[in-house]
Each structure stands twice: as structure tokens, then as C-alpha cells.
PDB file of C-alpha atoms and ligand atoms in Angstrom:
ATOM      1  CA  MET A  22     -73.046-121.342 -39.533  1.00 85.00           C
ATOM      2  CA  LEU A  23     -73.269-118.211 -40.159  1.00 95.00           C
ATOM      3  CA  ASP A  24     -72.233-116.264 -37.119  1.00 98.00           C
ATOM      4  CA  LEU A  25     -74.351-112.828 -36.567  1.00 98.00           C
ATOM      5  CA  THR A  26     -73.075-112.265 -33.050  1.00 98.00           C
ATOM      6  CA  GLY A  27     -72.735-108.713 -32.513  1.00 98.00           C
ATOM      7  CA  LYS A  28     -74.861-107.807 -35.505  1.00 98.00           C
ATOM      8  CA  VAL A  29     -78.229-105.637 -35.511  1.00 99.00           C
ATOM      9  CA  ALA A  30     -80.660-106.327 -37.913  1.00 99.00           C
ATOM     10  CA  ILE A  31     -83.976-104.723 -38.837  1.00 99.00           C
ATOM     11  CA  VAL A  32     -86.763-106.581 -40.154  1.00 99.00           C
ATOM     12  CA  THR A  33     -89.638-104.724 -41.804  1.00 99.00           C
ATOM     13  CA  GLY A  34     -93.093-106.552 -41.124  1.00 98.00           C
ATOM     14  CA  SER A  35     -91.739-108.902 -39.025  1.00 98.00           C
ATOM     15  CA  THR A  36     -94.588-110.102 -36.701  1.00 98.00           C
ATOM     16  CA  LYS A  37     -95.682-112.621 -38.760  1.00 96.00           C
ATOM     17  CA  GLY A  38     -95.070-114.664 -42.289  1.00 96.00           C
ATOM     18  CA  ILE A  39     -91.754-114.340 -43.764  1.00 98.00           C
ATOM     19  CA  GLY A  40     -90.671-111.456 -42.007  1.00 98.00           C
ATOM     20  CA  ARG A  41     -90.885-113.273 -38.886  1.00 98.00           C
ATOM     21  CA  ALA A  42     -89.042-116.154 -39.816  1.00 98.00           C
ATOM     22  CA  VAL A  43     -86.215-114.261 -41.309  1.00 98.00           C
ATOM     23  CA  ALA A  44     -85.895-112.887 -37.603  1.00 98.00           C
ATOM     24  CA  GLU A  45     -86.606-116.025 -35.869  1.00 98.00           C
ATOM     25  CA  HIS A  46     -83.256-117.088 -38.333  1.00 98.00           C
ATOM     26  CA  MET A  47     -81.231-113.964 -37.358  1.00 98.00           C
ATOM     27  CA  LEU A  48     -81.710-114.437 -33.880  1.00 98.00           C
ATOM     28  CA  ALA A  49     -80.625-117.792 -33.655  1.00 98.00           C
ATOM     29  CA  ALA A  50     -77.320-117.043 -35.833  1.00 98.00           C
ATOM     30  CA  GLY A  51     -76.620-114.550 -32.848  1.00 98.00           C
ATOM     31  CA  ALA A  52     -77.970-110.911 -33.653  1.00 98.00           C
ATOM     32  CA  ALA A  53     -79.808-108.548 -31.924  1.00 98.00           C
ATOM     33  CA  VAL A  54     -82.990-107.787 -34.145  1.00 98.00           C
ATOM     34  CA  VAL A  55     -86.051-104.886 -34.428  1.00 98.00           C
ATOM     35  CA  VAL A  56     -89.398-106.683 -35.292  1.00 98.00           C
ATOM     36  CA  SER A  57     -92.007-104.432 -36.455  1.00 98.00           C
ATOM     37  CA  SER A  58     -95.244-104.091 -38.050  1.00 98.00           C
ATOM     38  CA  ARG A  59     -98.270-101.659 -37.677  1.00 98.00           C
ATOM     39  CA  THR A  60     -99.975-103.463 -34.859  1.00 98.00           C
ATOM     40  CA  GLU A  61     -98.669-102.369 -31.765  1.00 98.00           C
ATOM     41  CA  ALA A  62     -99.832-105.302 -29.593  1.00 98.00           C
ATOM     42  CA  GLU A  63     -98.377-107.600 -32.114  1.00 98.00           C
ATOM     43  CA  VAL A  64     -94.691-106.192 -32.384  1.00 98.00           C
ATOM     44  CA  HIS A  65     -94.392-106.042 -28.091  1.00 97.00           C
ATOM     45  CA  GLU A  66     -96.216-109.585 -27.845  1.00 98.00           C
ATOM     46  CA  VAL A  67     -93.475-111.010 -30.539  1.00 98.00           C
ATOM     47  CA  ALA A  68     -90.766-109.103 -29.642  1.00 98.00           C
ATOM     48  CA  ALA A  69     -91.207-110.809 -26.227  1.00 98.00           C
ATOM     49  CA  GLN A  70     -91.485-114.547 -27.478  1.00 98.00           C
ATOM     50  CA  LEU A  71     -88.306-114.112 -29.106  1.00 98.00           C
ATOM     51  CA  GLY A  72     -86.344-113.331 -26.428  1.00 97.00           C
ATOM     52  CA  ASP A  73     -83.867-110.481 -24.762  1.00 96.00           C
ATOM     53  CA  ARG A  74     -82.169-109.806 -28.321  1.00 98.00           C
ATOM     54  CA  ALA A  75     -85.119-108.467 -29.786  1.00 98.00           C
ATOM     55  CA  MET A  76     -86.674-105.366 -29.371  1.00 98.00           C
ATOM     56  CA  GLY A  77     -90.064-104.270 -31.204  1.00 98.00           C
ATOM     57  CA  ILE A  78     -91.013-101.057 -32.902  1.00 98.00           C
ATOM     58  CA  VAL A  79     -93.975 -99.618 -34.226  1.00 98.00           C
ATOM     59  CA  CYS A  80     -93.673 -98.915 -37.619  1.00 98.00           C
ATOM     60  CA  ASP A  81     -96.020 -98.707 -40.754  1.00 98.00           C
ATOM     61  CA  VAL A  82     -93.208 -98.315 -43.386  1.00 98.00           C
ATOM     62  CA  ALA A  83     -95.644 -96.221 -45.524  1.00 98.00           C
ATOM     63  CA  ASP A  84     -94.901 -93.098 -43.271  1.00 98.00           C
ATOM     64  CA  PRO A  85     -91.321 -91.897 -43.721  1.00 98.00           C
ATOM     65  CA  ASP A  86     -91.333 -90.425 -40.212  1.00 98.00           C
ATOM     66  CA  ALA A  87     -92.206 -93.534 -38.867  1.00 98.00           C
ATOM     67  CA  CYS A  88     -89.357 -95.014 -40.922  1.00 99.00           C
ATOM     68  CA  GLN A  89     -86.813 -92.507 -39.942  1.00 98.00           C
ATOM     69  CA  ARG A  90     -87.870 -93.239 -36.304  1.00 98.00           C
ATOM     70  CA  LEU A  91     -87.757 -97.314 -36.582  1.00 99.00           C
ATOM     71  CA  VAL A  92     -83.801 -96.370 -37.400  1.00 99.00           C
ATOM     72  CA  ASP A  93     -83.585 -93.565 -34.826  1.00 98.00           C
ATOM     73  CA  GLU A  94     -84.652 -95.944 -32.064  1.00 98.00           C
ATOM     74  CA  THR A  95     -82.829 -99.017 -33.302  1.00 98.00           C
ATOM     75  CA  VAL A  96     -79.563 -97.182 -33.055  1.00 98.00           C
ATOM     76  CA  ALA A  97     -80.520 -95.804 -30.061  1.00 98.00           C
ATOM     77  CA  ARG A  98     -80.997 -98.943 -28.306  1.00 98.00           C
ATOM     78  CA  PHE A  99     -78.583-101.124 -30.193  1.00 98.00           C
ATOM     79  CA  GLY A 100     -75.862 -98.359 -31.136  1.00 98.00           C
ATOM     80  CA  ARG A 101     -75.994 -99.657 -35.157  1.00 98.00           C
ATOM     81  CA  ILE A 102     -77.139-101.150 -38.024  1.00 99.00           C
ATOM     82  CA  ASP A 103     -75.644-104.021 -40.098  1.00 98.00           C
ATOM     83  CA  VAL A 104     -78.820-105.631 -41.915  1.00 99.00           C
ATOM     84  CA  LEU A 105     -82.094-103.949 -43.049  1.00 99.00           C
ATOM     85  CA  VAL A 106     -84.441-106.051 -44.459  1.00 99.00           C
ATOM     86  CA  ASN A 107     -87.257-104.469 -46.566  1.00 99.00           C
ATOM     87  CA  ASN A 108     -89.996-106.982 -45.934  1.00 98.00           C
ATOM     88  CA  ALA A 109     -93.118-105.365 -45.382  1.00 98.00           C
ATOM     89  CA  GLY A 110     -95.847-105.732 -48.100  1.00 98.00           C
ATOM     90  CA  VAL A 111     -99.598-105.878 -49.051  1.00 97.00           C
ATOM     91  CA  GLY A 112    -100.796-107.624 -51.760  1.00 96.00           C
ATOM     92  CA  ILE A 113    -104.474-106.229 -53.458  1.00 96.00           C
ATOM     93  CA  PHE A 114    -104.994-108.104 -56.328  1.00 96.00           C
ATOM     94  CA  LYS A 115    -107.479-106.763 -58.446  1.00 97.00           C
ATOM     95  CA  PRO A 116    -108.009-105.560 -61.962  1.00 97.00           C
ATOM     96  CA  LEU A 117    -107.705-101.891 -63.482  1.00 98.00           C
ATOM     97  CA  SER A 118    -111.469-101.093 -63.118  1.00 98.00           C
ATOM     98  CA  GLU A 119    -111.798-102.479 -59.401  1.00 98.00           C
ATOM     99  CA  MET A 120    -108.670-101.004 -58.114  1.00 98.00           C
ATOM    100  CA  THR A 121    -109.353 -97.754 -56.071  1.00 98.00           C
ATOM    101  CA  VAL A 122    -106.981 -95.031 -55.895  1.00 98.00           C
ATOM    102  CA  SER A 123    -106.388 -95.391 -52.371  1.00 98.00           C
ATOM    103  CA  GLU A 124    -105.600 -98.905 -52.912  1.00 98.00           C
ATOM    104  CA  TRP A 125    -103.182 -98.407 -55.946  1.00 98.00           C
ATOM    105  CA  GLN A 126    -101.685 -95.706 -53.820  1.00 98.00           C
ATOM    106  CA  LEU A 127    -101.449 -97.658 -50.196  1.00 98.00           C
ATOM    107  CA  GLN A 128     -99.777-100.819 -52.485  1.00 97.00           C
ATOM    108  CA  VAL A 129     -97.160 -98.498 -54.011  1.00 98.00           C
ATOM    109  CA  ASN A 130     -96.416 -96.252 -50.943  1.00 98.00           C
ATOM    110  CA  VAL A 131     -95.822 -99.471 -48.737  1.00 98.00           C
ATOM    111  CA  ASN A 132     -94.003-101.942 -51.355  1.00 98.00           C
ATOM    112  CA  LEU A 133     -92.122 -99.213 -53.003  1.00 98.00           C
ATOM    113  CA  GLY A 134     -91.922 -96.378 -50.939  1.00 98.00           C
ATOM    114  CA  GLY A 135     -91.350 -98.020 -47.684  1.00 98.00           C
ATOM    115  CA  VAL A 136     -88.320 -99.664 -48.945  1.00 99.00           C
ATOM    116  CA  PHE A 137     -87.209 -95.841 -49.970  1.00 98.00           C
ATOM    117  CA  TYR A 138     -87.990 -94.331 -46.808  1.00 99.00           C
ATOM    118  CA  CYS A 139     -86.132 -97.034 -44.446  1.00 99.00           C
ATOM    119  CA  SER A 140     -83.643 -97.483 -46.971  1.00 98.00           C
ATOM    120  CA  LYS A 141     -82.421 -93.642 -46.742  1.00 98.00           C
ATOM    121  CA  ALA A 142     -82.879 -93.446 -43.219  1.00 98.00           C
ATOM    122  CA  ALA A 143     -80.550 -96.264 -42.450  1.00 99.00           C
ATOM    123  CA  LEU A 144     -78.111 -95.750 -44.925  1.00 98.00           C
ATOM    124  CA  PRO A 145     -76.009 -93.359 -43.006  1.00 98.00           C
ATOM    125  CA  HIS A 146     -75.238 -96.341 -40.318  1.00 98.00           C
ATOM    126  CA  LEU A 147     -75.207 -99.584 -42.384  1.00 98.00           C
ATOM    127  CA  SER A 148     -72.409 -97.593 -44.163  1.00 98.00           C
ATOM    128  CA  ALA A 149     -70.564 -96.628 -41.046  1.00 98.00           C
ATOM    129  CA  THR A 150     -70.363-100.652 -40.273  1.00 98.00           C
ATOM    130  CA  GLU A 151     -68.105-100.678 -43.651  1.00 98.00           C
ATOM    131  CA  ASP A 152     -70.163-103.631 -44.095  1.00 98.00           C
ATOM    132  CA  GLY A 153     -73.903-103.290 -44.460  1.00 98.00           C
ATOM    133  CA  PHE A 154     -76.353-105.106 -45.915  1.00 98.00           C
ATOM    134  CA  ILE A 155     -79.880-104.564 -47.298  1.00 99.00           C
ATOM    135  CA  VAL A 156     -82.036-107.084 -48.675  1.00 99.00           C
ATOM    136  CA  ASN A 157     -85.634-106.262 -50.158  1.00 99.00           C
ATOM    137  CA  ILE A 158     -88.138-108.794 -50.541  1.00 98.00           C
ATOM    138  CA  ALA A 159     -89.784-108.936 -53.829  1.00 98.00           C
ATOM    139  CA  SER A 160     -91.720-111.448 -55.803  1.00 98.00           C
ATOM    140  CA  LEU A 161     -91.302-113.064 -58.891  1.00 98.00           C
ATOM    141  CA  ALA A 162     -94.397-110.637 -59.721  1.00 98.00           C
ATOM    142  CA  SER A 163     -91.337-108.341 -59.744  1.00 98.00           C
ATOM    143  CA  ARG A 164     -90.917-109.790 -63.579  1.00 97.00           C
ATOM    144  CA  ASN A 165     -93.945-111.915 -64.082  1.00 97.00           C
ATOM    145  CA  PRO A 166     -97.479-110.283 -64.713  1.00 98.00           C
ATOM    146  CA  PHE A 167    -100.415-112.023 -63.846  1.00 97.00           C
ATOM    147  CA  PRO A 168    -104.457-110.989 -64.439  1.00 97.00           C
ATOM    148  CA  GLY A 169    -105.106-108.684 -61.209  1.00 97.00           C
ATOM    149  CA  GLY A 170    -101.668-108.002 -60.588  1.00 97.00           C
ATOM    150  CA  THR A 171    -102.216-103.685 -61.931  1.00 97.00           C
ATOM    151  CA  GLY A 172    -101.009-102.789 -58.534  1.00 98.00           C
ATOM    152  CA  TYR A 173     -99.160-105.558 -57.091  1.00 98.00           C
ATOM    153  CA  ASN A 174     -96.798-105.983 -60.266  1.00 98.00           C
ATOM    154  CA  ALA A 175     -96.359-102.131 -60.288  1.00 98.00           C
ATOM    155  CA  SER A 176     -94.560-102.047 -57.078  1.00 98.00           C
ATOM    156  CA  LYS A 177     -93.041-105.343 -57.233  1.00 98.00           C
ATOM    157  CA  TYR A 178     -91.255-104.396 -60.798  1.00 98.00           C
ATOM    158  CA  GLY A 179     -90.360-101.075 -59.354  1.00 98.00           C
ATOM    159  CA  LEU A 180     -89.120-102.728 -56.357  1.00 98.00           C
ATOM    160  CA  LEU A 181     -86.539-104.810 -58.803  1.00 98.00           C
ATOM    161  CA  GLY A 182     -85.699-101.665 -60.596  1.00 98.00           C
ATOM    162  CA  MET A 183     -84.791 -99.417 -57.380  1.00 98.00           C
ATOM    163  CA  THR A 184     -83.205-102.127 -55.740  1.00 98.00           C
ATOM    164  CA  GLU A 185     -80.473-103.213 -58.626  1.00 98.00           C
ATOM    165  CA  ALA A 186     -79.822 -99.176 -58.986  1.00 98.00           C
ATOM    166  CA  MET A 187     -79.620 -98.789 -55.348  1.00 98.00           C
ATOM    167  CA  MET A 188     -77.365-101.513 -55.154  1.00 98.00           C
ATOM    168  CA  LEU A 189     -75.028 -99.759 -57.922  1.00 98.00           C
ATOM    169  CA  ASP A 190     -75.034 -96.347 -55.943  1.00 97.00           C
ATOM    170  CA  VAL A 191     -74.282 -97.740 -52.617  1.00 98.00           C
ATOM    171  CA  ARG A 192     -71.451-100.787 -52.982  1.00 97.00           C
ATOM    172  CA  TYR A 193     -69.156 -98.010 -52.759  1.00 97.00           C
ATOM    173  CA  ASP A 194     -70.641 -96.679 -49.499  1.00 97.00           C
ATOM    174  CA  ASP A 195     -69.680-100.132 -48.310  1.00 98.00           C
ATOM    175  CA  VAL A 196     -73.188-101.284 -48.029  1.00 98.00           C
ATOM    176  CA  ARG A 197     -74.696-104.649 -50.229  1.00 98.00           C
ATOM    177  CA  VAL A 198     -78.141-104.615 -51.175  1.00 98.00           C
ATOM    178  CA  SER A 199     -80.238-107.654 -52.932  1.00 98.00           C
ATOM    179  CA  ILE A 200     -83.205-108.898 -53.956  1.00 98.00           C
ATOM    180  CA  VAL A 201     -84.981-111.848 -53.010  1.00 98.00           C
ATOM    181  CA  MET A 202     -88.075-112.878 -55.402  1.00 98.00           C
ATOM    182  CA  PRO A 203     -90.168-115.562 -54.043  1.00 98.00           C
ATOM    183  CA  GLY A 204     -93.007-117.486 -55.922  1.00 97.00           C
ATOM    184  CA  SER A 205     -96.183-118.536 -53.880  1.00 94.00           C
ATOM    185  CA  VAL A 206     -95.337-118.689 -49.774  1.00 95.00           C
ATOM    186  CA  ASP A 207     -97.459-120.209 -47.141  1.00 93.00           C
ATOM    187  CA  THR A 208     -98.183-117.174 -45.209  1.00 93.00           C
ATOM    188  CA  HIS A 209    -101.372-114.691 -44.395  1.00 85.00           C
ATOM    189  CA  PHE A 210    -100.357-112.787 -47.369  1.00 87.00           C
ATOM    190  CA  ASN A 211    -103.133-111.186 -48.881  1.00 80.00           C
ATOM    191  CA  GLY A 212    -105.745-112.919 -46.064  1.00 80.00           C
ATOM    192  CA  ARG A 213    -105.065-116.155 -47.144  1.00 76.00           C
ATOM    193  CA  GLU A 214    -105.083-118.783 -44.303  1.00 71.00           C
ATOM    194  CA  GLN A 215    -101.757-120.034 -43.724  1.00 66.00           C
ATOM    195  CA  LEU A 216    -101.753-124.096 -43.141  1.00 66.00           C
ATOM    196  CA  PRO A 217    -100.432-126.104 -40.724  1.00 65.00           C
ATOM    197  CA  GLU A 218     -99.089-128.669 -42.944  1.00 66.00           C
ATOM    198  CA  ARG A 219     -96.253-128.072 -45.628  1.00 64.00           C
ATOM    199  CA  THR A 220     -98.310-127.895 -48.847  1.00 82.00           C
ATOM    200  CA  TRP A 221     -96.711-127.361 -52.432  1.00 91.00           C
ATOM    201  CA  ARG A 222     -95.813-123.717 -51.649  1.00 92.00           C
ATOM    202  CA  LEU A 223     -92.713-122.387 -50.311  1.00 95.00           C
ATOM    203  CA  HIS A 224     -92.260-122.330 -46.262  1.00 95.00           C
ATOM    204  CA  VAL A 225     -91.131-119.339 -44.795  1.00 96.00           C
ATOM    205  CA  ASP A 226     -87.697-120.988 -43.476  1.00 97.00           C
ATOM    206  CA  ASP A 227     -87.035-121.336 -47.340  1.00 97.00           C
ATOM    207  CA  CYS A 228     -87.268-117.628 -47.693  1.00 98.00           C
ATOM    208  CA  ALA A 229     -85.422-117.003 -44.468  1.00 98.00           C
ATOM    209  CA  THR A 230     -82.468-119.574 -45.434  1.00 98.00           C
ATOM    210  CA  ALA A 231     -82.072-117.261 -48.585  1.00 98.00           C
ATOM    211  CA  VAL A 232     -81.836-114.493 -46.742  1.00 98.00           C
ATOM    212  CA  MET A 233     -79.178-115.997 -44.479  1.00 98.00           C
ATOM    213  CA  GLN A 234     -77.362-117.444 -47.818  1.00 98.00           C
ATOM    214  CA  LEU A 235     -77.013-113.904 -48.703  1.00 98.00           C
ATOM    215  CA  LEU A 236     -75.326-113.184 -45.477  1.00 98.00           C
ATOM    216  CA  SER A 237     -73.149-115.465 -45.226  1.00 98.00           C
ATOM    217  CA  TYR A 238     -70.823-114.532 -48.611  1.00 98.00           C
ATOM    218  CA  PRO A 239     -67.921-112.384 -47.949  1.00 97.00           C
ATOM    219  CA  LYS A 240     -67.493-108.681 -48.858  1.00 96.00           C
ATOM    220  CA  GLN A 241     -66.241-108.759 -52.020  1.00 96.00           C
ATOM    221  CA  ALA A 242     -68.775-111.411 -53.122  1.00 97.00           C
ATOM    222  CA  HIS A 243     -71.924-109.993 -53.874  1.00 97.00           C
ATOM    223  CA  VAL A 244     -75.096-112.440 -54.888  1.00 98.00           C
ATOM    224  CA  SER A 245     -77.686-109.462 -56.071  1.00 98.00           C
ATOM    225  CA  ARG A 246     -80.827-111.387 -56.849  1.00 98.00           C
ATOM    226  CA  VAL A 247     -82.405-114.554 -56.294  1.00 98.00           C
ATOM    227  CA  GLU A 248     -85.169-116.316 -57.253  1.00 98.00           C
ATOM    228  CA  MET A 249     -86.647-118.722 -55.775  1.00 98.00           C
ATOM    229  CA  ARG A 250     -89.726-120.790 -56.945  1.00 97.00           C
ATOM    230  CA  PRO A 251     -92.076-124.019 -55.512  1.00 96.00           C
ATOM    231  CA  GLY A 252     -90.174-127.022 -56.431  1.00 95.00           C
ATOM    232  CA  GLN A 253     -93.127-128.652 -57.833  1.00 92.00           C
ATOM    233  CA  PRO A 254     -96.186-125.792 -57.973  1.00 89.00           C
ATOM    234  CA  LYS A 255     -99.748-127.141 -58.332  1.00 84.00           C
ATOM    235  CA  LYS A 256    -100.558-127.911 -62.146  1.00 84.00           C
ATOM    236  CA  GLY A 257    -103.325-125.689 -64.227  1.00 72.00           C
TER     237      GLY A 257
HETATM  238  N1  LIG B   2     -96.484-114.717 -49.314  1.00 63.21           N
HETATM  239  C1  LIG B   2     -96.251-114.651 -51.054  1.00 63.21           C
HETATM  240  O1  LIG B   2     -96.757-115.579 -51.583  1.00 63.21           O
HETATM  241  C2  LIG B   2     -95.170-113.790 -50.990  1.00 63.21           C
HETATM  242  C3  LIG B   2     -94.442-114.350 -52.206  1.00 63.21           C
HETATM  243  C4  LIG B   2     -93.940-113.426 -52.664  1.00 63.21           C
HETATM  244  C5  LIG B   2     -93.372-112.069 -52.563  1.00 63.21           C
HETATM  245  N2  LIG B   2     -93.947-112.352 -50.781  1.00 63.21           N
HETATM  246  C6  LIG B   2     -93.617-110.701 -50.015  1.00 63.21           C
HETATM  247  O2  LIG B   2     -93.089-111.177 -48.610  1.00 63.21           O
HETATM  248  C7  LIG B   2     -93.323-109.767 -47.835  1.00 63.21           C
HETATM  249  C8  LIG B   2     -94.061-110.676 -46.607  1.00 63.21           C
HETATM  250  O3  LIG B   2     -95.017-111.376 -46.898  1.00 63.21           O
HETATM  251  P1  LIG B   2     -95.739-112.436 -46.323  1.00 63.21           P
HETATM  252  O4  LIG B   2     -96.231-113.455 -47.313  1.00 63.21           O
HETATM  253  O5  LIG B   2     -95.161-112.519 -45.155  1.00 63.21           O
HETATM  254  O6  LIG B   2     -97.060-111.746 -45.664  1.00 63.21           O
HETATM  255  P2  LIG B   2     -97.699-111.656 -44.052  1.00 63.21           P
HETATM  256  O7  LIG B   2     -97.847-112.994 -43.619  1.00 63.21           O
HETATM  257  O8  LIG B   2     -99.074-111.082 -44.423  1.00 63.21           O
HETATM  258  O9  LIG B   2     -96.965-110.853 -43.420  1.00 63.21           O
HETATM  259  C9  LIG B   2     -96.739-109.356 -43.778  1.00 63.21           C
HETATM  260  C10 LIG B   2     -96.311-108.797 -42.163  1.00 63.21           C
HETATM  261  O10 LIG B   2     -96.270-107.068 -43.022  1.00 63.21           O
HETATM  262  C11 LIG B   2     -96.481-105.865 -41.792  1.00 63.21           C
HETATM  263  N3  LIG B   2     -96.987-104.832 -42.461  1.00 63.21           N
HETATM  264  C12 LIG B   2     -98.198-104.855 -43.741  1.00 63.21           C
HETATM  265  N4  LIG B   2     -98.321-103.887 -44.068  1.00 63.21           N
HETATM  266  C13 LIG B   2     -97.126-102.920 -43.021  1.00 63.21           C
HETATM  267  C14 LIG B   2     -96.855-101.519 -43.448  1.00 63.21           C
HETATM  268  N5  LIG B   2     -97.647-100.769 -44.071  1.00 63.21           N
HETATM  269  N6  LIG B   2     -96.006-101.136 -42.654  1.00 63.21           N
HETATM  270  C15 LIG B   2     -95.426-102.165 -41.627  1.00 63.21           C
HETATM  271  N7  LIG B   2     -95.342-103.268 -41.565  1.00 63.21           N
HETATM  272  C16 LIG B   2     -96.503-103.935 -42.686  1.00 63.21           C
HETATM  273  C17 LIG B   2     -97.894-107.085 -41.575  1.00 63.21           C
HETATM  274  O11 LIG B   2     -98.095-106.782 -39.918  1.00 63.21           O
HETATM  275  P3  LIG B   2     -99.262-105.755 -39.859  1.00 63.21           P
HETATM  276  O12 LIG B   2    -100.055-105.577 -40.783  1.00 63.21           O
HETATM  277  O13 LIG B   2     -99.976-106.010 -38.656  1.00 63.21           O
HETATM  278  O14 LIG B   2     -98.993-104.240 -39.985  1.00 63.21           O
HETATM  279  C18 LIG B   2     -97.121-108.446 -40.856  1.00 63.21           C
HETATM  280  O15 LIG B   2     -96.368-108.880 -39.927  1.00 63.21           O
HETATM  281  C19 LIG B   2     -94.095-108.885 -48.959  1.00 63.21           C
HETATM  282  O16 LIG B   2     -93.121-107.890 -49.427  1.00 63.21           O
HETATM  283  C20 LIG B   2     -94.741-109.971 -50.237  1.00 63.21           C
HETATM  284  O17 LIG B   2     -95.135-109.295 -50.877  1.00 63.21           O
HETATM  285  C21 LIG B   2     -94.756-112.822 -50.665  1.00 63.21           C
END
């Protein structure tokens, strides 16, 4: 089993859904983990639930200054950053005619801007470990357009391009960058109800397992892209 003892990870958007599952898997592997989202009460509640190696820091990834504080406070507390998981994201599924300018801006600034702000702030620390890792949670919507995806597809297609370009630069700074592109996952995303029983959708633990597998390869081996889809999606 992957041993992350002594390593420090930041997971954005980790009070629920995929991000929380990633945080739980990393803690189980021995890492210290910074749990984060916009909602202060949930950040502290979840960090307390996850135990002594979890720390909560409030951060809206759409705010570059907040992303810098997220990184600075992590380093102040734990002294290093080994892994950054850029997971925070929003989905506003509307056609062009219905999407407002502020909805467009929010989606692009969170899903794309937030990854840039956090990665830029964390890069020197990731590089200093000589084996840093950034994992960006994108989507199959990073390459499959769908009706109502004007904003979401734009942000996730952009994230795929940004991730792979960034990867080509920072590998020479001792940082690997990978992208995980899940299909439909059973979470609260886009205001959906998360079901207690497993459905045809991917489970959050499936996504967390993919992230952990990426981290398990030795430094000379870099799996840069993972596409993950439900085994038997609902027909029609
Ligand atoms: N669910 C799916 O079907 C699916 C499929 C493919 C990809 N994804 C991607 O997976 C990622 C996680 O989605 P999820 O399904 O786990 O969603 P979720 O259950 O809705 O959880 C989203 C998390 O992100 C936080 N968040 C939202 N906006 C934020 C912001 N501006 N700054 C910081 N944190 C923020 C939320 O907390 P607060 O609202 O309190 O801030 C929450 O902790 C997203 O990037 C999404 O695009 C999801």
C-alpha cells in the first residue's frame, strides 16, 4: 500500500464529494492533509472529523490572494507541500442564451483560474521536495461537449490544455502534473442529491483510488492522464 507518511497534501474543495474522498484516502495512507472550501463551518467540522493530521483552511479558489494564503498557512503549519489536488469546481449547465455573464465568469474563474492560482502559489514548495505532484480533477467534459455545457465545457477543456502544458514545463522543476477526467460521479455536484446506495454512477472512492494510483508510481514514471467512466452508464 502507498505510504505517504511525512508527506503533506492540499486538497481544494474537500469538504464533500470527490475532494473529501481524496482527503480521506491520503490520510489513511499517512499524509497530513489540508481540507479546504469556501464554507468556514464545514471546513472546520470536516477537519475535526478527519483527525489530528487534517487541518482546515478556508479558501475560495476564485480569489488569488486566498490561494496564496492557503499555501502559506499550510507551509507555516507543516513546513512543506508534496501534493496539490486541484479539485474545487462548479457546474452551471445552461445554454448560451440563459447563462449570465457572472455565471460564465464564476465557472471559468473557479474551474480554471483556481487551478492556476493554487498551482502557481504551491509550485516553489512542490519543487523543493524534488518529487512534487499536482493532480487536477477535470472531467470527461474536458473533451466531450454536451448541450448546456457552454461554460462548463469551456472551463474543463481549458483545464485539460492548461494541465498538459503546465506538465511539460514543471517536470523539469521535479513536479509531475496529472489530470483525472471522471464521467458522472455520485456527489452533490450541480445541486444533485447524493444517493446513499451505489448507482450506475462512479463513486467518490473510485476517483480517490485513481488519484492514489497516480501517486504510487516512482518518479521516473509519469501517468499524465486518466479517463474514468461508469462501467455501465444508464442507457438512453
Ligand atoms: N460529480 C461529477 O459527476 C463530476 C464529474 C466529473 C468531474 N467532476 C469534478 O470534480 C470536482 C469535484 O466535484 P464534486 O462532484 O465532488 O462536487 P461537490 O460534491 O459539489 O463538492 C464540491 C466541493 O468544492 C467546494 N467548492 C465549490 N466552489 C469552490 C470554490 N470556489 N473554492 C473552493 N472550494 C469550492 C465545495 O464546498 P463549498 O461550496 O462550501 O465551497 C465542495 O467542498 C469538480 O471540479 C467537478 O468539476 C465532477
